[in-house]
mmCIF file of C-alpha atoms in Angstrom:
data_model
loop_
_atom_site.group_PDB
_atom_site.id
_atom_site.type_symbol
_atom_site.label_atom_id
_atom_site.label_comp_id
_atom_site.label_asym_id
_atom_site.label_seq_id
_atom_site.Cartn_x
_atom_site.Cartn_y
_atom_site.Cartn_z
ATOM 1 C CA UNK O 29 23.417 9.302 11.700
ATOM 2 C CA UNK O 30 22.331 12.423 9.457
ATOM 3 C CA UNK O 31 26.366 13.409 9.079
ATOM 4 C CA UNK O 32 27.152 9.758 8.232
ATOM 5 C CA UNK O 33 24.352 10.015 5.829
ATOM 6 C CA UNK O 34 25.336 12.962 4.321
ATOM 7 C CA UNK O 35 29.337 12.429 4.123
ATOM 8 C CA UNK O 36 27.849 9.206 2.220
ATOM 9 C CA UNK O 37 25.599 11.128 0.119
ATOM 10 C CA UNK O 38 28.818 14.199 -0.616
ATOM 11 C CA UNK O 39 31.191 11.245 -1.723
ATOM 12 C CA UNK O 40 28.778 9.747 -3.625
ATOM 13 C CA UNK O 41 27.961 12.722 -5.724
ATOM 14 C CA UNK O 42 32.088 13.703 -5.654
ATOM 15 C CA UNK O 43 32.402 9.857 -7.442
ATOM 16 C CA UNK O 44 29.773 10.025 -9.926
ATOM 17 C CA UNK O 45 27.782 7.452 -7.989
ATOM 18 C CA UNK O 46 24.016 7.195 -8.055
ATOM 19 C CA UNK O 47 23.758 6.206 -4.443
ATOM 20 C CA UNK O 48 20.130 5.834 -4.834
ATOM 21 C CA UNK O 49 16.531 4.475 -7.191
ATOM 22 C CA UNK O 50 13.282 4.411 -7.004
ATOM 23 C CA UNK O 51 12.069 1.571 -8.975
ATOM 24 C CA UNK O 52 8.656 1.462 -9.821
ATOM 25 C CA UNK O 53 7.682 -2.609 -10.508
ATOM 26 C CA UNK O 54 4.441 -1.771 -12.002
ATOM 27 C CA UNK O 55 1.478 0.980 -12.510
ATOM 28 C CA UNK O 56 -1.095 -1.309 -11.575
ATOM 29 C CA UNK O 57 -3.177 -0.665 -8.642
ATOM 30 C CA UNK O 58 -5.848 -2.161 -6.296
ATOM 31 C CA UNK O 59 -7.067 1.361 -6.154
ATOM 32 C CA UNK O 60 -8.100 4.995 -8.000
ATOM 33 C CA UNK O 61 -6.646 7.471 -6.023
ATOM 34 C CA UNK O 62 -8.668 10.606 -7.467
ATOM 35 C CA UNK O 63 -5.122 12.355 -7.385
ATOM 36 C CA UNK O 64 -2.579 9.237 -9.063
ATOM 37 C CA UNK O 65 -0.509 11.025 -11.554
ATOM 38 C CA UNK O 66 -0.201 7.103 -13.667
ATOM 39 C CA UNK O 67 -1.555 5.083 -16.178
ATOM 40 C CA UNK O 68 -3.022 1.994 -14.618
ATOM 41 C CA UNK O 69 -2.765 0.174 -17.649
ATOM 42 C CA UNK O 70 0.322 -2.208 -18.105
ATOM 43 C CA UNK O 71 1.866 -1.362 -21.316
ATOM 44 C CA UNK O 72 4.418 -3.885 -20.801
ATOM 45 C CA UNK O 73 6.015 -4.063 -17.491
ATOM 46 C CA UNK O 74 9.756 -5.661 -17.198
ATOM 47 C CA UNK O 75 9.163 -9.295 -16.868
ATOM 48 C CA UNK O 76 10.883 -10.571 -13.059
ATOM 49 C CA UNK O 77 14.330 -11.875 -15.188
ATOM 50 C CA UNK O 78 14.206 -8.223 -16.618
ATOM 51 C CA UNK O 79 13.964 -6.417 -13.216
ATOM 52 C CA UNK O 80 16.270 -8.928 -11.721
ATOM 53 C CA UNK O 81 19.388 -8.161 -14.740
ATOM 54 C CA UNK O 82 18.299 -4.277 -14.139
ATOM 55 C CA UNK O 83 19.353 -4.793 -9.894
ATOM 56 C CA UNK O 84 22.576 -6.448 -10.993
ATOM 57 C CA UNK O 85 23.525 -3.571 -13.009
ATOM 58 C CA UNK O 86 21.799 -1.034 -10.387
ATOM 59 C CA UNK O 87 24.879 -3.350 -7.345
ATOM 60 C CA UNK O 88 27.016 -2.736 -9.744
ATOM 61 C CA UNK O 89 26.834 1.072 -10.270
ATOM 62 C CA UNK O 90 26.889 1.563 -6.502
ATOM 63 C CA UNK O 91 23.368 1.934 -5.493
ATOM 64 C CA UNK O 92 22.927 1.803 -1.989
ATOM 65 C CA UNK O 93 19.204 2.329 -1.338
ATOM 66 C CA UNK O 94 16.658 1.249 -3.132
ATOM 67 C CA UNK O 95 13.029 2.001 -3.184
ATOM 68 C CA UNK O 96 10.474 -0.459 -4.793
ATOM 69 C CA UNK O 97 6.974 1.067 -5.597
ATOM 70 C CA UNK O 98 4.400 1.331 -7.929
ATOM 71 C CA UNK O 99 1.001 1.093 -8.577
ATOM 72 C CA UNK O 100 0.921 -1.314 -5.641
ATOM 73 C CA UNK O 101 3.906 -3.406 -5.320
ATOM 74 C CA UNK O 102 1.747 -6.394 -4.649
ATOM 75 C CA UNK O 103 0.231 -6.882 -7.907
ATOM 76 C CA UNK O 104 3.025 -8.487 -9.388
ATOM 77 C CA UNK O 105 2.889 -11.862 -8.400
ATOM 78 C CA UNK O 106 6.676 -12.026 -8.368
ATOM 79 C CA UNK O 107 7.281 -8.792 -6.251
ATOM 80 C CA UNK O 108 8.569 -11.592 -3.345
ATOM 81 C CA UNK O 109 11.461 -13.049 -5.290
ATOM 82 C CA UNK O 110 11.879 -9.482 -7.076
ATOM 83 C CA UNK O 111 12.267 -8.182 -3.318
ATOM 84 C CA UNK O 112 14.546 -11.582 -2.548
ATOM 85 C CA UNK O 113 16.920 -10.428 -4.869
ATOM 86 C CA UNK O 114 17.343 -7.378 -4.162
ATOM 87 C CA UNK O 115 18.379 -8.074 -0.719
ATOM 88 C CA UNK O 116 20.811 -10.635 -1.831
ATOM 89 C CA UNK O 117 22.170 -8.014 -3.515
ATOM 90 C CA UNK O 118 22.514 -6.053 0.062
ATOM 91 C CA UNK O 119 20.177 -3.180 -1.351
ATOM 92 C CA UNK O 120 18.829 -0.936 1.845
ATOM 93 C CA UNK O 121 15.025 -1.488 0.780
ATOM 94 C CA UNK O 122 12.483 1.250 1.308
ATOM 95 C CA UNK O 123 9.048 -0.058 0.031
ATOM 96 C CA UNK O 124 6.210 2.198 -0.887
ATOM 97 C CA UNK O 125 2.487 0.078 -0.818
ATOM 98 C CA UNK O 126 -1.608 0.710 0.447
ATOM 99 C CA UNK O 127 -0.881 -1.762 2.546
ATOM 100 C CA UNK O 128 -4.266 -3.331 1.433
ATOM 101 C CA UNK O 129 -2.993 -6.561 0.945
ATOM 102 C CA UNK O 130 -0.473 -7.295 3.175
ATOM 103 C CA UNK O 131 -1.615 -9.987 5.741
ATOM 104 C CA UNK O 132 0.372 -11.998 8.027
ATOM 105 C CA UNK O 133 2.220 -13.588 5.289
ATOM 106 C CA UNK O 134 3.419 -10.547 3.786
ATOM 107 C CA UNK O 135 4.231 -8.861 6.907
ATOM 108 C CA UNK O 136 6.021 -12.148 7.666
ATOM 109 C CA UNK O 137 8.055 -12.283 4.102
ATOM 110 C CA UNK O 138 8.500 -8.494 4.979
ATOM 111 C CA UNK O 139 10.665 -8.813 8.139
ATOM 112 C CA UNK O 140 12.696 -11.884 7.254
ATOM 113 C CA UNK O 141 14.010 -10.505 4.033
ATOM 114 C CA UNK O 142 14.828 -7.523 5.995
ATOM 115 C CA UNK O 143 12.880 -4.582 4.523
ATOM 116 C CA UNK O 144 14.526 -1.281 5.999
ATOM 117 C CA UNK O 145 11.217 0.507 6.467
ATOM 118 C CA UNK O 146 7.790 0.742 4.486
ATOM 119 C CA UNK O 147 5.492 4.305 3.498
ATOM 120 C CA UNK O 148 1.564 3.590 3.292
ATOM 121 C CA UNK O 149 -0.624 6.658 2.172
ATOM 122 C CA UNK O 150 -3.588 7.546 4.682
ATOM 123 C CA UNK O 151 -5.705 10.200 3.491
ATOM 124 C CA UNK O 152 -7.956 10.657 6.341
ATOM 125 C CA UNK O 153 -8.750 9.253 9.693
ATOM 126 C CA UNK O 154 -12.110 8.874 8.551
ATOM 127 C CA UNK O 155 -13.211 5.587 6.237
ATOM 128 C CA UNK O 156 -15.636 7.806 4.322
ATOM 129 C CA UNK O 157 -13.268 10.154 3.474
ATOM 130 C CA UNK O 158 -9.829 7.994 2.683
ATOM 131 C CA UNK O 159 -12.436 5.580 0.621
ATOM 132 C CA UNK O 160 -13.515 8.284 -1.006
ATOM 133 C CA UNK O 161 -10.004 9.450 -2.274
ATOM 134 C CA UNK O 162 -8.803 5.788 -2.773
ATOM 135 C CA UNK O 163 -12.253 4.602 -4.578
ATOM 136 C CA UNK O 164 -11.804 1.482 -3.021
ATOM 137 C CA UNK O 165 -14.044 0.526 -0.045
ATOM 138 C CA UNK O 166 -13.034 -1.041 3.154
ATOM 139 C CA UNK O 167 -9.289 0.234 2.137
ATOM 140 C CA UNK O 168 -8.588 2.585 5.410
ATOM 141 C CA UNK O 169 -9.204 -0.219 7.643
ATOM 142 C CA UNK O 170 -7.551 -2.736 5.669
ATOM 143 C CA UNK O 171 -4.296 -0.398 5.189
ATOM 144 C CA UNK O 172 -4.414 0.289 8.915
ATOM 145 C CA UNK O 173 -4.782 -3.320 9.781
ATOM 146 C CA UNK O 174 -1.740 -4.187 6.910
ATOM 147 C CA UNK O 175 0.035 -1.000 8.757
ATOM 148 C CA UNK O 176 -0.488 -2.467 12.280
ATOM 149 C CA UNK O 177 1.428 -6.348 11.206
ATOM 150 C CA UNK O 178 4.135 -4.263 10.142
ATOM 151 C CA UNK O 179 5.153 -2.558 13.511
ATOM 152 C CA UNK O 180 4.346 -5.959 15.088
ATOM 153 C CA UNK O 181 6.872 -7.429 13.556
ATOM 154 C CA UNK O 182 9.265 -4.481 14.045
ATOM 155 C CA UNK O 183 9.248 -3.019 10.712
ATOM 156 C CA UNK O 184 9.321 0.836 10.370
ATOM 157 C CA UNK O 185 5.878 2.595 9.015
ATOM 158 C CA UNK O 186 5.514 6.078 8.254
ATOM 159 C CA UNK O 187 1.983 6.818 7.471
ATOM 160 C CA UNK O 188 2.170 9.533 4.261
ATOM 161 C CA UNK O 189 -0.577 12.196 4.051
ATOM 162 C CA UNK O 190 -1.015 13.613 0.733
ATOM 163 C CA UNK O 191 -3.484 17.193 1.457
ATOM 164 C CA UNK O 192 -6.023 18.022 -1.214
ATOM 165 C CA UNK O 193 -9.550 19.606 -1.014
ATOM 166 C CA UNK O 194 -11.232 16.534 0.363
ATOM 167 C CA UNK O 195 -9.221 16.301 3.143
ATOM 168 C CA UNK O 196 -7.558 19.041 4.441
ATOM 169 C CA UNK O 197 -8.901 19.658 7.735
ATOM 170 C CA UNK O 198 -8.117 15.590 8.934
ATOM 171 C CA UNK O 199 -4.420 15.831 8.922
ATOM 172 C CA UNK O 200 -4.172 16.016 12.718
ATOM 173 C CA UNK O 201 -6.263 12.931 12.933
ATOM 174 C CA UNK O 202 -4.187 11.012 10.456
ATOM 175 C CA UNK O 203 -1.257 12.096 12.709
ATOM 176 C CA UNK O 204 -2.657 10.895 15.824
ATOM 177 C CA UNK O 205 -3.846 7.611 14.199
ATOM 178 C CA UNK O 206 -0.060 7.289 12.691
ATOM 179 C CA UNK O 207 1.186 7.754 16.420
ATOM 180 C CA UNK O 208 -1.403 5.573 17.632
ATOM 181 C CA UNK O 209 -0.057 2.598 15.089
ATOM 182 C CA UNK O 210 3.530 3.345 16.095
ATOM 183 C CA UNK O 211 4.041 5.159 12.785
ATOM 184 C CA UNK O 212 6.185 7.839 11.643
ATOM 185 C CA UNK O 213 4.389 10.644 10.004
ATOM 186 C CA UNK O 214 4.542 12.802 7.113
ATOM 187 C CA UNK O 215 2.508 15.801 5.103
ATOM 188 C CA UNK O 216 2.795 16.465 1.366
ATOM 189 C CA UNK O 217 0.797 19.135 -0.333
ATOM 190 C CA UNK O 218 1.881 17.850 -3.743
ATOM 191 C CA UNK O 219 -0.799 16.998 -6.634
ATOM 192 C CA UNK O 220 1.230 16.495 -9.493
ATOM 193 C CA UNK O 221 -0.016 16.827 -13.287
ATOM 194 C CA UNK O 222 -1.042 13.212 -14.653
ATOM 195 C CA UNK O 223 1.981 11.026 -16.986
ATOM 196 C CA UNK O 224 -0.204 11.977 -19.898
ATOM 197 C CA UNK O 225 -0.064 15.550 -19.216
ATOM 198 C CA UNK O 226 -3.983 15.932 -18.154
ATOM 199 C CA UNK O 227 -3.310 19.007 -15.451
ATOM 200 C CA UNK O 228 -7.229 18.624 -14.338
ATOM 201 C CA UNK O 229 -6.597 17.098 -10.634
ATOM 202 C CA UNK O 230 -4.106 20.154 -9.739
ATOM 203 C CA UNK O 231 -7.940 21.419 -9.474
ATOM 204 C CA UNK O 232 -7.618 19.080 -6.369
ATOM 205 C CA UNK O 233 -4.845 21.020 -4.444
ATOM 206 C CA UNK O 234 -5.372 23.089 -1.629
ATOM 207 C CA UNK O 235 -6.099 26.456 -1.334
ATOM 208 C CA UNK O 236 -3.395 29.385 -0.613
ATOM 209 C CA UNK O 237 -4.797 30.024 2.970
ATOM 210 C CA UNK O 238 -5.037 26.607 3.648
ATOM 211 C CA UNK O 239 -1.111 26.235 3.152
ATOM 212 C CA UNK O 240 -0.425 29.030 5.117
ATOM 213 C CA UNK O 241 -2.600 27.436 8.240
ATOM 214 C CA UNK O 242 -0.486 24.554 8.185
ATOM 215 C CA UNK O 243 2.565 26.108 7.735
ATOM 216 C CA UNK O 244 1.766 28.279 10.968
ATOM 217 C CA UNK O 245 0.767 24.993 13.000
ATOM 218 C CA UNK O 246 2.848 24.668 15.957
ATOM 219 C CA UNK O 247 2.029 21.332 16.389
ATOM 220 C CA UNK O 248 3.891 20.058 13.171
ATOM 221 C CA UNK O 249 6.337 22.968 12.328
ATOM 222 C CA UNK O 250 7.526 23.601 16.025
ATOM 223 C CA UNK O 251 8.127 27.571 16.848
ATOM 224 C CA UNK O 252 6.117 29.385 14.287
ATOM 225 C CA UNK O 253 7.982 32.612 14.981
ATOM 226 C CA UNK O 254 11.002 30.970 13.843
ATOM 227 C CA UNK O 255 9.386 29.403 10.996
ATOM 228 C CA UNK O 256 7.710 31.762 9.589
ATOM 229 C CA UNK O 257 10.458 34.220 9.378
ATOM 230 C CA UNK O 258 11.967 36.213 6.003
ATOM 231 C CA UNK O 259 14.392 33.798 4.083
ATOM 232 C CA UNK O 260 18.172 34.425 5.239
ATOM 233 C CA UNK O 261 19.961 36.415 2.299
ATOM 234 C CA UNK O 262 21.910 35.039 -0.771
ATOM 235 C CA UNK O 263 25.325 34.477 -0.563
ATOM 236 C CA UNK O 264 27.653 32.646 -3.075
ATOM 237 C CA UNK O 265 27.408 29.371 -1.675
ATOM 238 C CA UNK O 266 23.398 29.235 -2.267
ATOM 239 C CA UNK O 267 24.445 30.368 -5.838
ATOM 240 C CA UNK O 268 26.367 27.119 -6.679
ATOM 241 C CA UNK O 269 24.068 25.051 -4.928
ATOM 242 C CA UNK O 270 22.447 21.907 -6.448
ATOM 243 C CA UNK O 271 18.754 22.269 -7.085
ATOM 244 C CA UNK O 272 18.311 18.863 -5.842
ATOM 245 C CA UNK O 273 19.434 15.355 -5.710
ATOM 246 C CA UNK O 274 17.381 14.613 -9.053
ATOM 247 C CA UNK O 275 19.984 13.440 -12.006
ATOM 248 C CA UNK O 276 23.222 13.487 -9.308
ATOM 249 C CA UNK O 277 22.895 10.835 -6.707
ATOM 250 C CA UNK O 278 19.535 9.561 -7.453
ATOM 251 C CA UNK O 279 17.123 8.415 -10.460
ATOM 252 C CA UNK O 280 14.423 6.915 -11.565
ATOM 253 C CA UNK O 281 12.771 4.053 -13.287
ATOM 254 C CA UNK O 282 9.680 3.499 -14.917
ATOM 255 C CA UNK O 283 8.125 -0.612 -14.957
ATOM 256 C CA UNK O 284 9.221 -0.424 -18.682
ATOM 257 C CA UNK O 285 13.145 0.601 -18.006
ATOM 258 C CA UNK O 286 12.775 4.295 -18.621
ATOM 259 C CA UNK O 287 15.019 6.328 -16.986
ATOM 260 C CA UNK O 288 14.133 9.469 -15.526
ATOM 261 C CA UNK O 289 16.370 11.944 -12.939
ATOM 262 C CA UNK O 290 13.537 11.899 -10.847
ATOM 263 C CA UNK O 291 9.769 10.538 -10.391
ATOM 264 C CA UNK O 292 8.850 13.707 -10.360
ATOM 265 C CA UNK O 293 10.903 14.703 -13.255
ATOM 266 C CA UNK O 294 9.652 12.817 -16.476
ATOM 267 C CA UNK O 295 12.906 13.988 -18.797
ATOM 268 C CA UNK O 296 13.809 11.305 -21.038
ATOM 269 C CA UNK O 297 17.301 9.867 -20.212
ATOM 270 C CA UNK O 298 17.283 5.818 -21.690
ATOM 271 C CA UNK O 299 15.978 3.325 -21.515
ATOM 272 C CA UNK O 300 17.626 -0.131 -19.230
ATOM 273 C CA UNK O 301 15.497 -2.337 -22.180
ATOM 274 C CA UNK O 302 17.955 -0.595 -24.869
ATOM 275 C CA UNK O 303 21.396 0.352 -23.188
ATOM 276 C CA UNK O 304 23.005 -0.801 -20.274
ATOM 277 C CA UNK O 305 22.424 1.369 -16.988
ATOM 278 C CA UNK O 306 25.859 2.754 -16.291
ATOM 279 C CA UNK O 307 25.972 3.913 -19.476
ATOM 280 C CA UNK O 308 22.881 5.748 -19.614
ATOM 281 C CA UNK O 309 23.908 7.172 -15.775
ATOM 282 C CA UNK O 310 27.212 8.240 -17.302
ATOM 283 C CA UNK O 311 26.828 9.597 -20.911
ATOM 284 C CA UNK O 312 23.083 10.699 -21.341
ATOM 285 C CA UNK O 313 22.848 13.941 -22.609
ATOM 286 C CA UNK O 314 19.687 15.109 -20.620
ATOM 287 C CA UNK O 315 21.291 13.694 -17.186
ATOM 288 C CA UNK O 316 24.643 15.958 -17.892
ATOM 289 C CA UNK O 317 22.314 18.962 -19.070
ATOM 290 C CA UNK O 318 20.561 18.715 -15.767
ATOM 291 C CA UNK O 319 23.450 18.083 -13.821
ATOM 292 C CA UNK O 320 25.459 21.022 -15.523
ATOM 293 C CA UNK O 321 22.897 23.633 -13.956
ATOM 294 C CA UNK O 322 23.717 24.971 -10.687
ATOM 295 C CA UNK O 323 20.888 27.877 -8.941
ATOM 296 C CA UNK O 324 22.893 30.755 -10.298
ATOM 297 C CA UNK O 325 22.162 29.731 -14.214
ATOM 298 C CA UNK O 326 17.946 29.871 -12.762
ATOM 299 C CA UNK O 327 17.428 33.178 -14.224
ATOM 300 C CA UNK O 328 14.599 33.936 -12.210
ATOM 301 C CA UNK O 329 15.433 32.203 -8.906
ATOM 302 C CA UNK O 330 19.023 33.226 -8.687
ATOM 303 C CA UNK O 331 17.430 37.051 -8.046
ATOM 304 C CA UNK O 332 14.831 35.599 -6.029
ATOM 305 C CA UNK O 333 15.236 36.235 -1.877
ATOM 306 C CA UNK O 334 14.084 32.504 -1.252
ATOM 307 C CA UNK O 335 16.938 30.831 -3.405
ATOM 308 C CA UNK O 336 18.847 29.766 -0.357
ATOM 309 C CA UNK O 337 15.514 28.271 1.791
ATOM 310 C CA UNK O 338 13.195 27.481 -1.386
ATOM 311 C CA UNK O 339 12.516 23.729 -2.454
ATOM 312 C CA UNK O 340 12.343 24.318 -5.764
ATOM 313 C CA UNK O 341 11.234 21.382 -7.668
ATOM 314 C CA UNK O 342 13.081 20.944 -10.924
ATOM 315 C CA UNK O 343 10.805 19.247 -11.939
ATOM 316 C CA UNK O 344 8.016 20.854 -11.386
ATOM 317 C CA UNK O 345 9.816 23.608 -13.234
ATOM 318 C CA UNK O 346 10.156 21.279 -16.184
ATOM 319 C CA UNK O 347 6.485 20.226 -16.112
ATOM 320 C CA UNK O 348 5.674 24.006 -16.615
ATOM 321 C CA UNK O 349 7.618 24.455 -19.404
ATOM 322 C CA UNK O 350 11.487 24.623 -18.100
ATOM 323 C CA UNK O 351 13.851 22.787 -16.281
ATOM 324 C CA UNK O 352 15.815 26.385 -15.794
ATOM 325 C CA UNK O 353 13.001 28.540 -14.602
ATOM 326 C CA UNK O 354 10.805 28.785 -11.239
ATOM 327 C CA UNK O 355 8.369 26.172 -10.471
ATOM 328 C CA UNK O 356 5.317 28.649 -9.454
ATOM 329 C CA UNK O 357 4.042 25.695 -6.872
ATOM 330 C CA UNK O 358 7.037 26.318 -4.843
ATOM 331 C CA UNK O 359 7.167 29.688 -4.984
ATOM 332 C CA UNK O 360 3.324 29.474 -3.309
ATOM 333 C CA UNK O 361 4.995 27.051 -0.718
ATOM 334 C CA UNK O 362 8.310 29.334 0.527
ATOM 335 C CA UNK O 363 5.599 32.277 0.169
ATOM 336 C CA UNK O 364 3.408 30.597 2.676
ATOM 337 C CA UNK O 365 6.221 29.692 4.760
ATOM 338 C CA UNK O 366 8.066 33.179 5.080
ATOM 339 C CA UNK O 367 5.246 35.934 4.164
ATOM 340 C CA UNK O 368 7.308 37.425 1.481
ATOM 341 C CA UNK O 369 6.291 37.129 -2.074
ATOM 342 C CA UNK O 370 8.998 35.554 -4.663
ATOM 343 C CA UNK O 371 10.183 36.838 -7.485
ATOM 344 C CA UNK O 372 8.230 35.242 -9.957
ATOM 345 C CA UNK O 373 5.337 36.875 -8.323
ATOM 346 C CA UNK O 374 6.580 40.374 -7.644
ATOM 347 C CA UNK O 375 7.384 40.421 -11.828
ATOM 348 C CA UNK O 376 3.680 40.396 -11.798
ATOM 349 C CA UNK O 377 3.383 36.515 -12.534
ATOM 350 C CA UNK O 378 0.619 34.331 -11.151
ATOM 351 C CA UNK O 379 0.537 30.517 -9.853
ATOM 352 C CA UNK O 380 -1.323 28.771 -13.608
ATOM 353 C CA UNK O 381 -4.142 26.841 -12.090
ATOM 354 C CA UNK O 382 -7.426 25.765 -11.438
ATOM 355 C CA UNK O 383 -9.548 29.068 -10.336
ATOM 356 C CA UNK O 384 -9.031 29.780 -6.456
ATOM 357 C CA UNK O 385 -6.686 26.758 -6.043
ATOM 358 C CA UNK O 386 -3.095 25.751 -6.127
ATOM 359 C CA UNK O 387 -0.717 23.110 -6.726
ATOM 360 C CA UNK O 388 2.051 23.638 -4.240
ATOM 361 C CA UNK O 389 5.262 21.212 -3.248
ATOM 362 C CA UNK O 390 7.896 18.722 -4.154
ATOM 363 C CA UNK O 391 8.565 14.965 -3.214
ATOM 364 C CA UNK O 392 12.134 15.491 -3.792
ATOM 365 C CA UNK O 393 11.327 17.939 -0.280
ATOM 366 C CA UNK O 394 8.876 16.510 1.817
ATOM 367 C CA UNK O 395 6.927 20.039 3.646
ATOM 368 C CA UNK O 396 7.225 18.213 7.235
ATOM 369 C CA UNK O 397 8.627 15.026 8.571
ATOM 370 C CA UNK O 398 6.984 14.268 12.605
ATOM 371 C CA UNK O 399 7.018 11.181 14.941
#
């Protein structure tokens, strides 16, 4: 399946074609993560004929899967017949929600329009501490219980553990309560800068050491000798590598029809409300900028030992200033992985962040997938 998936993914990018979205429906939420990067506010969400015209022209430029999140996807009273079309349109749908509200209707409408698999974010196996980080009480039992009518009717779950401060010694429990639910299971350390550029909750990432210790579990990362090991050398092929998928097979886009390479990636590229999606996937000047830059134009990572192991985070790179240079989170992250410092800090340069803490990672690559 993984060389299916990625001859799929090589053609696609050979062709042009964004092979995958992540639409977010909405900002709104049922709850106030202490970590969301968004505006819960709606500033004017695409209305359900807007979101449906937007998935005809996402069929039509080739988009294969599609991910629907938010906010909570359940707020919108029309996510249903938003969801409805998009399967009519034969999209493979990924769905990110709390899970809060889904109850044996949901998890009903869920399997029968075929949903290919659904991510719920548990922050602790504890209710004091997930409440805590969610601000809304009662939600780790309810987004268990919403979790649990999934796998009963079949549907895939993987149960998403974002690590900050408040929780970073439970993510063994929220694994064995992910394998007790019949869950897949995956880590992030990411705690990403708010939409409005407020950088106080990176002060919420974990601490150096505290990466390191999970890096050097052997009960997520397998053979820690072989982990842990220096990063293989450079070679040209590394050189001309892609940073990531951000801007080449996949996008973004916002519940008011921005377009962005990447969630994670807030560069301006169009917006669906003003041109016509193909068009902004094939002639916008800031997706052809960031597809025109390969690892060798990174003036700082191409001398960097980790360039051919590092998930550099684009970006995350942007977000600190530019798109072209190192994104000092992931430096932390293939630091703690391998021992050996990066360039960026051997040239005397220092992670900018809350004192005695550190934003490391990248969703565009997830630290470790289990289950």
């Amino acid at each position: 399946m993984a060389s299916l998936l990625e001859e799929l993914s090589q053609r696609a990018l050979d062709l042009g074609v964004p092979l995958s979205v992540q639409l977010d429906v909405t900002y709104r939420c049922n709850e106030r993560c202490v970590h969301c990067y968004l505006d819960h506010d709606d500033h004017g969400e695409m209305s359900t004929a807007e979101v449906r015209g937007v998935l005809d022209q996402l069929a039509d430029a080739g988009v294969f899967f599609l991910c629907l999140s938010g906010g909570e996807v359940l707020m919108r009273q029309d996510f249903f017949p938003i969801l409805e079309h998009a399967r009519a349109l034969l999209f493979a749908v990924k769905i990110k929600t709390n899970a809060f509200m889904i109850r044996e209707r949901e998890a009903d409408r869920f399997r029968d329009l075929g949903v290919e698999s659904v991510q719920v974010s548990i922050y602790s196996h504890r209710p004091e501490v997930h409440d805590s980080i969610t601000r809304l009480p009662g939600s780790l039992e309810r987004s268990i219980a919403g979790a649990r009518l999934l796998r009963s009717r079949g549907i895939k779950v993987t149960i998403a553990n974002v690590l900050m401060r408040q929780n970073m010694s439970d993510y063994k429990g929220v694994e064995a309560l992910a394998h007790e639910v019949g869950a897949h299971f995956t880590i992030d350390p990411t705690i990403t800068p708010r939409m409005d550029g407020d950088r106080s909750i990176l002060a919420l990432g974990i601490r150096s050491e505290a990466l390191r210790q999970v890096f050097r579990d052997p009960g997520l990362v397998g053979d820690v000798k072989e982990f842990c090991a220096p990063p293989p050398p450079a070679n040209e092929d590394a050189l001309e590598e892609l940073p990531c998928s951000a801007g080449h097979t996949f996008c973004y886009l916002s519940p008011y029809g921005d377009v962005y390479p990447c969630v994670q990636f807030p560069l301006p590229c169009g917006n669906v409300r003003k041109q016509k999606f193909a068009e902004i996937w094939q002639r916008s000047l800031a997706l052809n900028e960031v597809r025109s830059i390969r690892a060798r134009d990174l003036p700082v990572c191409s001398a960097c030992g980790h360039v051919s192991s590092c998930t550099r985070c684009p970006g995350l790179a942007y977000m600190e200033g530019d798109m072209r240079g190192p994104s000092p989170q992931d430096c932390e992250k293939s630091e703690a992985r391998s021992g050996v410092p990066s360039a960026y800090r051997l040239a005397g340069n220092q992670v900018r962040r809350a004192p005695g803490l550190v934003q490391i990672g990248a969703r565009s690559g997830r630290l470790l997938v289990a289950g």
